[in-house]
């Protein structure tokens, strides 16, 4: 499924993209938001037209059981609303990682933004759940019917009040999608999805997607490699 948006670099032979590895901390909403904003501003200063950030960058990856708390999702949306309330996303397509609760189910998501609007929300399909990774303790994998072609139909996500006030939007697409600009097509994966035998980029690339982003994250834990 393709979501069409305005061009971010009309008929350019080369595209400038920014991949941002940020020093994010669990539940440091103000600090995480500041570093996200600075990374977008730096990307724009380097004339990039697409920016991708780490997995769950708004909340931090290692929130653990705080992902079971509604306030974690509320403050994540408040942070995103603040990022969309000024010119931060003007002229640059941004792929931002945050948790989203859809139909009372928690998902690990990428939120695509451009020009102070949300383009769509892309939930993670394959979760990291081995070694000392316990993503399925906190999130549910987005389900697609293996008997059907593609990744299923897009659903509608109704935005919280803080984001409605910032963007003027009421609802946005939720599901697996690609973004079609005038001169290229972009999509995203999240961490573990890249390593699966049937990674989403395989089918998407055969369907015409040219640029893939992969936002990854990990948690701070002593001796975490000793598993």
CSV table of C-alpha atoms in Angstrom, one decimal:
chain,number,residue,atom,x,y,z
A,1,UNK,CA,0.0,0.0,0.0
A,2,UNK,CA,1.4,3.4,-1.0
A,3,UNK,CA,0.8,6.6,0.7
A,4,UNK,CA,1.4,9.6,-1.6
A,5,UNK,CA,2.9,12.8,-0.2
A,6,UNK,CA,4.4,15.9,-1.7
A,7,UNK,CA,7.9,15.6,-3.0
A,8,UNK,CA,10.8,16.1,-0.7
A,9,UNK,CA,13.4,16.5,-3.4
A,10,UNK,CA,11.9,17.1,-6.9
A,11,UNK,CA,13.5,15.1,-9.7
A,12,UNK,CA,16.9,14.8,-7.9
A,13,UNK,CA,19.5,12.3,-9.1
A,14,UNK,CA,20.9,11.9,-5.6
A,15,UNK,CA,19.0,11.9,-2.3
A,16,UNK,CA,20.5,13.0,1.0
A,17,UNK,CA,19.3,10.9,3.9
A,18,UNK,CA,20.2,11.2,7.6
A,19,UNK,CA,20.5,8.1,9.9
A,20,UNK,CA,20.6,9.3,13.5
A,21,UNK,CA,22.1,7.3,16.3
A,22,UNK,CA,21.0,9.2,19.4
A,23,UNK,CA,21.9,8.9,23.1
A,24,UNK,CA,18.4,8.3,24.3
A,25,UNK,CA,17.4,7.4,27.8
A,26,UNK,CA,14.4,5.5,29.2
A,27,UNK,CA,11.6,7.9,30.1
A,28,UNK,CA,13.8,11.0,29.6
A,29,UNK,CA,11.0,12.6,27.5
A,30,UNK,CA,12.4,16.2,27.5
A,31,UNK,CA,16.0,15.1,26.8
A,32,UNK,CA,14.9,12.6,24.1
A,33,UNK,CA,12.7,15.1,22.4
A,34,UNK,CA,15.5,17.7,22.4
A,35,UNK,CA,18.0,15.3,20.8
A,36,UNK,CA,15.4,14.3,18.2
A,37,UNK,CA,14.7,17.9,17.3
A,38,UNK,CA,18.5,18.7,17.1
A,39,UNK,CA,19.0,15.6,14.9
A,40,UNK,CA,16.3,16.8,12.5
A,41,UNK,CA,17.7,20.3,12.5
A,42,UNK,CA,21.2,19.0,11.7
A,43,UNK,CA,19.8,16.8,9.0
A,44,UNK,CA,18.1,19.8,7.4
A,45,UNK,CA,21.3,21.9,7.7
A,46,UNK,CA,23.0,19.1,5.7
A,47,UNK,CA,20.3,19.4,3.1
A,48,UNK,CA,18.8,16.0,3.8
A,49,UNK,CA,15.2,15.3,2.8
A,50,UNK,CA,14.7,12.1,4.8
A,51,UNK,CA,15.7,11.4,8.4
A,52,UNK,CA,15.4,8.2,10.3
A,53,UNK,CA,16.0,7.7,14.0
A,54,UNK,CA,16.4,4.9,16.5
A,55,UNK,CA,13.8,2.4,17.6
A,56,UNK,CA,11.5,3.8,20.3
A,57,UNK,CA,13.5,7.0,20.4
A,58,UNK,CA,10.9,9.2,22.0
A,59,UNK,CA,10.5,7.0,25.1
A,60,UNK,CA,13.9,5.3,25.0
A,61,UNK,CA,14.2,1.5,24.3
A,62,UNK,CA,14.7,0.3,27.9
A,63,UNK,CA,11.5,1.4,29.6
A,64,UNK,CA,10.7,-2.2,30.4
A,65,UNK,CA,7.4,-2.5,32.4
A,66,UNK,CA,6.8,1.2,32.0
A,67,UNK,CA,5.5,0.2,28.6
A,68,UNK,CA,2.5,-1.2,30.4
A,69,UNK,CA,1.6,2.2,31.8
A,70,UNK,CA,-0.7,4.5,29.9
A,71,UNK,CA,1.3,7.6,30.9
A,72,UNK,CA,4.3,6.3,28.8
A,73,UNK,CA,2.1,6.4,25.7
A,74,UNK,CA,0.5,9.7,26.7
A,75,UNK,CA,3.9,11.5,27.2
A,76,UNK,CA,5.2,10.0,23.9
A,77,UNK,CA,2.3,11.6,22.0
A,78,UNK,CA,2.9,14.9,23.9
A,79,UNK,CA,6.5,14.8,22.8
A,80,UNK,CA,5.6,14.1,19.2
A,81,UNK,CA,2.9,16.9,19.3
A,82,UNK,CA,5.6,19.3,20.4
A,83,UNK,CA,7.9,18.3,17.5
A,84,UNK,CA,5.0,18.9,15.1
A,85,UNK,CA,4.0,22.2,16.6
A,86,UNK,CA,6.9,24.2,15.0
A,87,UNK,CA,8.9,24.1,11.8
A,88,UNK,CA,11.1,21.1,12.8
A,89,UNK,CA,9.5,18.8,10.2
A,90,UNK,CA,9.1,21.4,7.5
A,91,UNK,CA,10.6,20.1,4.2
A,92,UNK,CA,12.0,16.8,5.6
A,93,UNK,CA,10.3,13.4,5.8
A,94,UNK,CA,10.9,12.1,9.3
A,95,UNK,CA,10.7,8.5,10.5
A,96,UNK,CA,10.4,8.6,14.3
A,97,UNK,CA,10.2,5.6,16.7
A,98,UNK,CA,7.7,5.5,19.5
A,99,UNK,CA,5.2,3.1,21.1
A,100,UNK,CA,1.5,3.4,20.0
A,101,UNK,CA,-1.6,1.8,21.5
A,102,UNK,CA,-4.1,0.9,18.7
A,103,UNK,CA,-7.4,-0.6,19.7
A,104,UNK,CA,-6.1,-1.1,23.2
A,105,UNK,CA,-3.1,-3.1,21.9
A,106,UNK,CA,0.5,-1.9,22.3
A,107,UNK,CA,2.7,-1.8,19.2
A,108,UNK,CA,6.3,-0.8,18.6
A,109,UNK,CA,5.9,1.7,15.8
A,110,UNK,CA,7.5,4.1,13.4
A,111,UNK,CA,5.6,7.4,12.9
A,112,UNK,CA,6.3,9.1,9.6
A,113,UNK,CA,5.9,12.9,9.7
A,114,UNK,CA,6.3,15.7,7.1
A,115,UNK,CA,5.5,19.4,7.1
A,116,UNK,CA,3.9,19.3,10.6
A,117,UNK,CA,1.6,16.4,9.7
A,118,UNK,CA,1.6,12.6,10.4
A,119,UNK,CA,1.8,10.7,7.1
A,120,UNK,CA,1.2,7.3,8.8
A,121,UNK,CA,2.0,4.9,11.6
A,122,UNK,CA,3.9,1.7,10.8
A,123,UNK,CA,3.8,-1.1,13.5
A,124,UNK,CA,6.6,-3.7,13.9
A,125,UNK,CA,5.8,-7.1,12.5
A,126,UNK,CA,8.6,-9.2,14.0
A,127,UNK,CA,9.6,-8.6,17.6
A,128,UNK,CA,12.9,-9.4,19.2
A,129,UNK,CA,12.2,-12.0,21.8
A,130,UNK,CA,15.3,-14.2,22.4
A,131,UNK,CA,18.4,-13.9,24.5
A,132,UNK,CA,17.6,-11.1,26.9
A,133,UNK,CA,15.2,-9.3,24.6
A,134,UNK,CA,11.6,-9.4,25.8
A,135,UNK,CA,9.7,-7.2,23.4
A,136,UNK,CA,6.7,-9.5,23.4
A,137,UNK,CA,6.3,-8.8,27.1
A,138,UNK,CA,5.5,-5.2,26.2
A,139,UNK,CA,4.2,-5.3,22.6
A,140,UNK,CA,2.2,-7.3,20.2
A,141,UNK,CA,3.5,-8.0,16.7
A,142,UNK,CA,1.4,-6.5,13.9
A,143,UNK,CA,-0.5,-9.4,12.3
A,144,UNK,CA,-0.8,-9.9,8.5
A,145,UNK,CA,-2.5,-12.9,6.9
A,146,UNK,CA,0.2,-15.2,5.5
A,147,UNK,CA,-2.3,-16.5,3.0
A,148,UNK,CA,-2.9,-13.1,1.4
A,149,UNK,CA,-0.6,-11.1,-0.9
A,150,UNK,CA,1.2,-8.1,0.6
A,151,UNK,CA,0.8,-6.8,4.1
A,152,UNK,CA,-3.0,-6.3,4.5
A,153,UNK,CA,-5.2,-3.2,4.4
A,154,UNK,CA,-4.4,0.0,6.2
A,155,UNK,CA,-6.5,0.8,9.3
A,156,UNK,CA,-7.4,4.2,10.6
A,157,UNK,CA,-5.8,5.4,13.8
A,158,UNK,CA,-7.6,8.2,15.7
A,159,UNK,CA,-5.1,10.7,17.1
A,160,UNK,CA,-5.1,11.9,20.7
A,161,UNK,CA,-6.2,15.5,21.4
A,162,UNK,CA,-2.7,16.9,21.8
A,163,UNK,CA,-1.8,15.8,18.3
A,164,UNK,CA,-5.1,16.9,16.8
A,165,UNK,CA,-4.5,20.4,18.1
A,166,UNK,CA,-0.9,20.4,16.7
A,167,UNK,CA,-1.6,19.0,13.3
A,168,UNK,CA,-5.3,19.6,12.6
A,169,UNK,CA,-5.6,15.9,11.7
A,170,UNK,CA,-8.2,13.5,13.2
A,171,UNK,CA,-7.0,10.2,11.9
A,172,UNK,CA,-4.1,8.7,10.0
A,173,UNK,CA,-3.2,5.4,8.3
A,174,UNK,CA,-2.0,2.6,10.5
A,175,UNK,CA,-0.4,-0.5,9.1
A,176,UNK,CA,2.4,-1.5,6.6
A,177,UNK,CA,2.9,1.1,3.9
A,178,UNK,CA,5.4,2.8,1.6
A,179,UNK,CA,5.7,6.5,0.9
A,180,UNK,CA,5.7,7.5,-2.7
A,181,UNK,CA,7.4,10.8,-3.5
A,182,UNK,CA,7.7,12.3,-7.0
A,183,UNK,CA,11.1,10.6,-7.8
A,184,UNK,CA,11.4,7.7,-5.4
A,185,UNK,CA,9.6,5.4,-3.0
A,186,UNK,CA,10.5,4.9,0.7
A,187,UNK,CA,9.6,2.4,3.4
A,188,UNK,CA,10.9,1.3,6.8
A,189,UNK,CA,11.7,-1.7,8.9
A,190,UNK,CA,12.4,-1.9,12.6
A,191,UNK,CA,15.5,-3.7,13.9
A,192,UNK,CA,14.6,-7.5,14.2
A,193,UNK,CA,12.6,-7.4,10.9
A,194,UNK,CA,15.8,-7.0,8.9
A,195,UNK,CA,17.1,-10.4,10.2
A,196,UNK,CA,14.0,-12.5,9.5
A,197,UNK,CA,14.0,-15.0,6.6
A,198,UNK,CA,11.1,-13.2,5.0
A,199,UNK,CA,12.1,-9.6,5.8
A,200,UNK,CA,9.5,-7.0,4.7
A,201,UNK,CA,12.0,-5.3,2.4
A,202,UNK,CA,12.1,-8.3,0.1
A,203,UNK,CA,8.5,-8.0,-1.0
A,204,UNK,CA,8.5,-4.2,-0.9
A,205,UNK,CA,11.6,-4.0,-3.1
A,206,UNK,CA,10.0,-6.3,-5.6
A,207,UNK,CA,7.0,-3.9,-5.5
A,208,UNK,CA,9.1,-0.9,-6.3
A,209,UNK,CA,10.4,0.5,-3.0
A,210,UNK,CA,13.9,2.0,-3.5
A,211,UNK,CA,14.9,3.4,-0.1
A,212,UNK,CA,14.6,1.4,3.2
A,213,UNK,CA,15.2,2.7,6.6
A,214,UNK,CA,15.8,0.5,9.7
A,215,UNK,CA,15.5,2.1,13.1
A,216,UNK,CA,17.2,-0.1,15.7
A,217,UNK,CA,17.5,0.0,19.4
A,218,UNK,CA,18.9,-1.9,22.4
A,219,UNK,CA,18.8,-1.6,26.2
A,220,UNK,CA,21.4,-0.9,28.8
A,221,UNK,CA,22.0,-4.0,30.8
A,222,UNK,CA,25.2,-5.4,32.4
A,223,UNK,CA,26.6,-8.5,30.8
A,224,UNK,CA,23.7,-8.5,28.3
A,225,UNK,CA,25.9,-10.4,25.7
A,226,UNK,CA,26.3,-13.3,28.2
A,227,UNK,CA,23.1,-15.0,27.2
